[in-house]
């Protein structure tokens, strides 16, 4: 395929800029001068993938090395996939437009379960055998990282290596090992065995899984001297961890079209439904100086006029006020606006509010997650109604008139009382507004409620719980709608059929690999996109493979059951998760890491919040 | 840059001007944004070697001579600024544009295209802003037509009306050629190399 023909074809599809490359700060190297070619694949659209911080970090980290050329690959949208298949265009990397089949590594980042069919589809578009066992040559090696690798068992048959935890070091160690093999010769099997000895590297083909008659896992056995358990890898000193000073700046508009500055990893809170809160433990911060230095460099090299801070629960950053003060001192001068996502209300001081206000007046958002105090205690979301109402009051006095509330539905122990609590809380916020003597005249308040479906995830205390059924979700949504009386409250919901599938794959095992292939063959891809998701096709795929999806989504697990991810070690122990689940049932909360260590097990990494003076 | 739409180009230029640290003027109001406009938006898929961009600075005494150098320093090599000056004409004064079209055809369509252009009239269809189809004869609109062989391929150059009053996209002619003559398809590229005023003088 000549470049000209490809370019002509690109003009027939939506947003050709997704596939054309050539963006500012993208890296072009001489392919004859590098040893390792790495195709970094994001199994979703360009606009989604290009917004992702982890990809930016690894892209730059790899390309810093002279011997590696890392290029980007995204899932082609349906229209371009059709063009590719009709014209026999293999999946290519944006920088060189070379087919990725001939690369040394093909690396996927797994951010959400619903991208799994895109992984399969991309391997197929690359014209590679899907199964790892059918790819005999040492290259390409298919690797995957990202949060889902804490249980990516459904992809175990297709991927050679999973990276657990943060990949900055283990990725490069695997690449170096590969270079040695390439120079000295050696089989793929030998290479994988050697790689499995690197911390944070999980080679699924080195583990045999056997099952009980009821379908649960009977045993997980390591082959040869492969490690019995595989521990995730983390960066222990974020001030000295690589952070890019350049981002590739897309021409077309992407989801988060701005500079991003990471400020810490992990979360001290321990909300019991939140996987990120457990798998990224322990909290490790960057110093305020580092944050400002890195943020400045990114703004300069990109020309972005907006920067956002990235972390979970941003307001838990210990030096938040001095850091913001310093940041505002230069952002204001340079006309850069600062946005702060994920602020929690319980330490949202009026001073802080004022400072942000300074910059940009966006809506006020809270995530109480549950409608009643009882259920908030169950999920360990330590916010009281009083705090929410007080913050709203302060915000209203500061001129805000719109409040967005995020909730979940289908949480363990939830009753209709808790659902009604969602409507009640929204109503109380409306009442708070109208009770204000200083409320702005002629302006109405708007409280919007967004409700997502709870999906139990591995490595959380709720990993043992059944997910509620679709029928039950629909009933609860209907009930909530009836509970809302005020026209000042808007309730956003859509049926959300995808959460069932997400629930199946989140706690899935290797038997689901077959279902993935079957669904892919039926045309399933972009399952996270409403316009593409097709539940019927999926149900067909499950029944063809003789697999009951409810076994994965809607079944309660006993504490004794061997879970498909039991051989993976994220620091947090199963004992701790069980204990947390018991506390949840009793409605007892657990203090956050800075108040009191709950002995979750993540101190095994020897650094971070676990060793701060309290 | 072919795949960069007009809006994307605008955002790209805003970032470029920021990187070059020019004292760009921001509009006032709720959502301030830098003031940047192009004299004539370029269609997706076209290349261009002559573009006019209008920016506004906060400092009237800013040294205009150094601007191109500053912008070029932060731009990739496929974008180059040639000259900066105080505005002379209003965007309204854009009347024509000149295009070079190169086919990848080994001269296979040269004679066919010549023959096609010799017709009495060539009806093309164009979508109007309202969404309905308008048909018209494109021949009288074409000026300075030249068709010849270049590097073994067919090369067409022509001037067409452009701007806010009448705008004729050269794609219309090419589509009409392929559709009305049933010729095998060859790839082509379109480059716009001049923006002209009503006297066919370069616009600036
Ligand atoms: S060991 Fe203690 S301080 Fe460290 S992450 Fe776990 S609960 Fe928090």
Short mmCIF file of C-alpha atoms and ligand atoms in Angstrom, two decimals, chain A residues 281-282 593 597-603 609-610 614, ligand 1:
data_model
loop_
_atom_site.label_atom_id
_atom_site.label_comp_id
_atom_site.label_asym_id
_atom_site.label_seq_id
_atom_site.Cartn_x
_atom_site.Cartn_y
_atom_site.Cartn_z
CA UNK A 281 -1.49 1.20 47.27
CA UNK A 282 0.47 2.56 49.03
CA UNK A 593 -4.08 5.54 56.00
CA UNK A 597 -2.80 2.16 59.40
CA UNK A 598 -5.28 -0.64 58.83
CA UNK A 599 -2.50 -3.16 58.11
CA UNK A 600 -3.66 -3.92 54.60
CA UNK A 601 -0.33 -5.47 53.62
CA UNK A 602 0.83 -2.81 51.16
CA UNK A 603 3.63 -1.76 53.53
CA UNK A 609 2.29 6.61 53.36
CA UNK A 610 2.79 3.49 55.51
CA UNK A 614 1.34 10.03 62.19
S1 LIG C 1 -0.20 -0.73 55.14
FE1 LIG C 1 -1.43 0.72 56.31
S2 LIG C 1 -0.74 2.76 55.70
FE2 LIG C 1 0.07 1.28 54.21
S3 LIG C 1 -1.43 1.33 52.58
FE3 LIG C 1 -2.02 -0.35 53.95
S4 LIG C 1 -3.46 0.56 55.38
FE4 LIG C 1 -2.44 2.24 54.34
#
